[in-house]
Amino acid sequence: GAVVSQHPSWVICKSGTSVKIECRSLDFQATTMFWYRQFPKQSLMLMATSNEGSKATYEQGVEKDKFLINHASLTLSTLTVTSAHPEDSSFYICSAGSGTGTNQPQHFGDGTRLSIL
Amino acid sequence: DAKTTQPNSMESNEEEPVHLPCNHSTISGTDYIHWYRQLPSQGPEYVIHGLTSNVNNRMASLAIAEDRKSSTLILHRATLRDAAVYYCILRKAGSQGNLIFGKGTKLSVKP
């Protein structure tokens, strides 16, 4: 079945560091990918929609200059958390749809746990 | 977007069936009912979806009420690996947009 690979699985770094997270669709092309964030004991919240070849669309309250998204190919989207601080510590998850048919399921990466010291 | 309501948590015994309910009283005619689950420290995974008729796949069954205002996800024999948060999500027909996650139901499975 369709697989979305996310890398790295976890990151621990110092405050002020920039961190890049990759999301790849392994056996299908994805013109759109989604980035979510999940804090402990909470549900997933959409951060932004990544569009291949164009600018990402950010949800209200998400700083586009802090969370840089690049979707340069049909199989890769990256999320860079710039100058990360402890409050950015969270579980980041990407997803993509594998087809254009009616209600194709979304496929999710296994997430990246980001811990900022 | 139409909302869904699920119990916060449920418990089950291993190898017994589990029925996870979801209410969606404001569902529209073009809304599909999707179920995803999230195992601990992983991203969500697709379980099943349907529109009006009951659906079966290798993971679960989906029973949809005749008026479509509620549905039930059925795990026929729960295993310890089924312990997860289960999300019931409505999605417009043909949508390729993001999923909107509620709080879901945390299922615990006892050996």
XYZ file of C-alpha atoms in Angstrom:
228
model
C 0.000 0.000 0.000
C 0.923 3.657 -0.239
C 3.586 4.701 2.206
C 4.684 8.043 3.535
C 8.137 8.185 5.068
C 9.071 10.858 7.565
C 12.594 11.608 8.735
C 14.010 11.968 11.306
C 11.912 10.108 13.870
C 13.143 12.237 16.713
C 15.361 15.219 17.253
C 16.844 16.696 20.401
C 18.618 19.983 19.985
C 19.517 23.222 21.671
C 17.341 26.300 21.666
C 18.036 28.492 18.643
C 18.784 25.601 16.311
C 16.933 25.160 13.026
C 15.560 21.697 12.341
C 14.489 20.243 8.996
C 11.932 17.432 8.765
C 11.419 15.507 5.529
C 8.228 13.897 4.315
C 8.402 11.584 1.301
C 5.718 9.719 -0.571
C 7.448 6.473 -1.470
C 5.277 4.934 -4.162
C 2.986 7.698 -5.318
C 3.088 11.340 -6.294
C 1.562 13.943 -4.028
C 0.812 17.428 -5.263
C -0.424 18.287 -1.798
C 0.926 17.285 1.582
C -0.238 18.341 4.999
C 1.742 19.162 8.117
C 0.200 18.633 11.542
C 1.418 19.246 15.059
C 0.370 17.280 18.121
C 1.058 18.295 21.708
C 0.930 15.692 24.502
C -2.545 14.313 25.186
C -4.041 16.482 22.450
C -5.297 15.788 18.953
C -3.599 16.594 15.682
C -3.837 20.204 14.578
C -3.224 21.220 10.983
C -0.347 23.658 10.619
C -0.105 24.103 6.888
C -0.859 22.707 3.464
C 2.172 22.115 1.286
C 1.616 22.567 -2.444
C 4.085 21.270 -5.008
C 5.636 24.110 -6.946
C 3.878 26.888 -5.075
C 3.693 28.540 -1.676
C 2.334 26.700 1.306
C -0.919 27.723 2.919
C -0.673 28.258 6.662
C -3.401 27.946 9.261
C -4.267 30.918 11.402
C -1.767 31.428 14.177
C 1.053 29.496 12.505
C 4.043 31.707 11.703
C 5.128 31.132 8.125
C 8.548 32.640 8.765
C 9.157 30.239 11.617
C 7.843 27.089 9.964
C 9.291 27.084 6.454
C 7.752 24.620 4.046
C 9.266 23.566 0.739
C 7.551 21.187 -1.674
C 9.999 21.081 -4.536
C 8.978 17.749 -6.022
C 5.946 15.514 -6.219
C 7.400 13.150 -3.643
C 9.069 15.413 -1.097
C 7.949 18.133 1.264
C 10.140 19.581 3.989
C 9.262 21.494 7.143
C 12.014 23.588 8.705
C 11.506 24.869 12.221
C 13.729 27.919 12.334
C 15.384 29.083 15.550
C 13.475 26.511 17.527
C 12.610 27.184 21.171
C 11.302 24.903 23.917
C 7.691 25.839 23.129
C 8.187 24.343 19.645
C 8.746 20.935 21.203
C 6.006 18.731 19.805
C 5.174 15.763 17.607
C 5.141 16.799 13.936
C 3.297 14.610 11.441
C 2.894 14.842 7.678
C 0.312 13.258 5.416
C -0.488 12.907 1.754
C -3.269 11.480 -0.368
C -2.409 8.790 -2.866
C -5.019 9.411 -5.509
C -7.633 11.622 -6.975
C -10.537 9.233 -6.686
C -13.432 9.821 -4.394
C -12.262 9.877 -0.818
C -8.905 8.253 -1.175
C -7.441 7.814 2.312
C -4.716 10.019 3.663
C -1.418 8.327 4.402
C 0.560 9.554 7.368
C 4.208 9.512 8.245
C 5.245 8.072 11.580
C 5.910 11.518 12.947
C 8.932 13.416 14.219
C 9.280 14.042 17.915
C 11.070 17.339 18.388
C 12.540 18.213 21.770
C 14.177 21.600 22.199
C 16.356 22.004 25.269
C -17.778 21.068 8.810
C -20.124 18.609 10.460
C -18.908 17.475 13.889
C -18.534 14.043 15.345
C -18.910 12.995 18.967
C -17.082 10.022 20.443
C -16.601 8.724 23.980
C -13.285 9.798 25.451
C -12.231 6.278 26.325
C -13.268 2.625 26.194
C -11.895 -0.598 27.566
C -11.944 -4.019 26.030
C -10.661 -7.488 26.811
C -8.282 -9.173 24.451
C -9.912 -11.399 21.804
C -13.345 -9.913 22.426
C -15.242 -7.737 19.950
C -15.156 -3.981 20.387
C -17.819 -1.556 19.234
C -16.648 2.051 19.001
C -19.533 4.497 18.555
C -19.583 7.836 16.758
C -22.411 10.339 16.563
C -22.642 12.722 13.634
C -26.135 14.123 13.752
C -25.390 17.048 11.404
C -23.898 14.888 8.656
C -24.713 15.997 5.120
C -25.575 13.799 2.177
C -22.134 14.141 0.641
C -20.151 13.363 3.799
C -18.259 10.114 3.952
C -17.554 8.606 7.372
C -13.876 7.853 7.850
C -12.102 6.112 10.698
C -8.429 6.450 11.480
C -6.467 5.234 14.456
C -3.267 6.398 16.062
C -1.078 3.964 17.926
C 1.196 5.411 20.614
C 4.048 7.503 19.212
C 2.990 6.940 15.616
C 1.146 8.842 12.928
C -2.508 8.008 12.285
C -3.399 5.137 9.992
C -6.474 4.684 7.852
C -8.924 2.049 9.072
C -12.071 2.174 6.991
C -14.627 4.501 5.415
C -18.166 4.360 4.105
C -21.119 6.400 2.903
C -24.368 4.545 3.502
C -23.832 0.803 3.406
C -21.950 -1.202 5.977
C -18.350 -1.872 5.013
C -15.894 -4.628 5.849
C -12.165 -4.865 5.346
C -9.322 -6.836 6.857
C -8.976 -4.432 9.773
C -12.541 -3.756 10.835
C -16.202 -3.373 9.966
C -18.154 -0.151 9.776
C -21.844 -0.194 10.607
C -23.715 2.932 9.523
C -27.142 3.763 10.899
C -29.958 4.018 8.400
C -30.355 7.751 9.051
C -26.524 8.125 8.921
C -26.530 10.121 12.134
C -24.330 7.599 13.849
C -21.891 4.835 13.022
C -19.990 2.111 14.816
C -16.524 0.817 14.170
C -16.328 -2.875 14.978
C -13.100 -4.678 15.783
C -14.091 -8.329 15.707
C -11.364 -9.630 18.000
C -9.364 -7.037 19.836
C -5.661 -7.612 20.255
C -3.195 -5.724 22.396
C -1.970 -4.065 19.215
C -5.382 -2.487 18.730
C -4.837 -0.214 21.735
C -4.912 3.228 20.144
C -6.890 6.437 19.774
C -9.641 5.971 17.213
C -10.860 8.983 15.266
C -14.202 9.230 13.481
C -13.980 11.921 10.797
C -16.450 13.218 8.217
C -15.114 14.055 4.788
C -16.885 15.565 1.802
C -17.127 13.358 -1.275
C -14.195 13.968 -3.586
C -12.297 15.931 -0.991
C -8.540 15.900 -1.184
C -8.192 18.307 1.677
C -6.824 17.798 5.143
C -8.528 15.748 7.815
C -9.982 17.486 10.851
C -9.262 15.484 13.963
C -11.405 15.574 17.077
C -10.341 14.068 20.385
C -11.167 10.510 19.395
C -11.704 7.496 21.626
C -8.779 6.031 23.489
C -9.179 2.265 23.415
C -7.442 0.209 26.068
C -7.183 -3.557 25.601
C -6.688 -5.757 28.643
C -4.966 -9.126 28.351
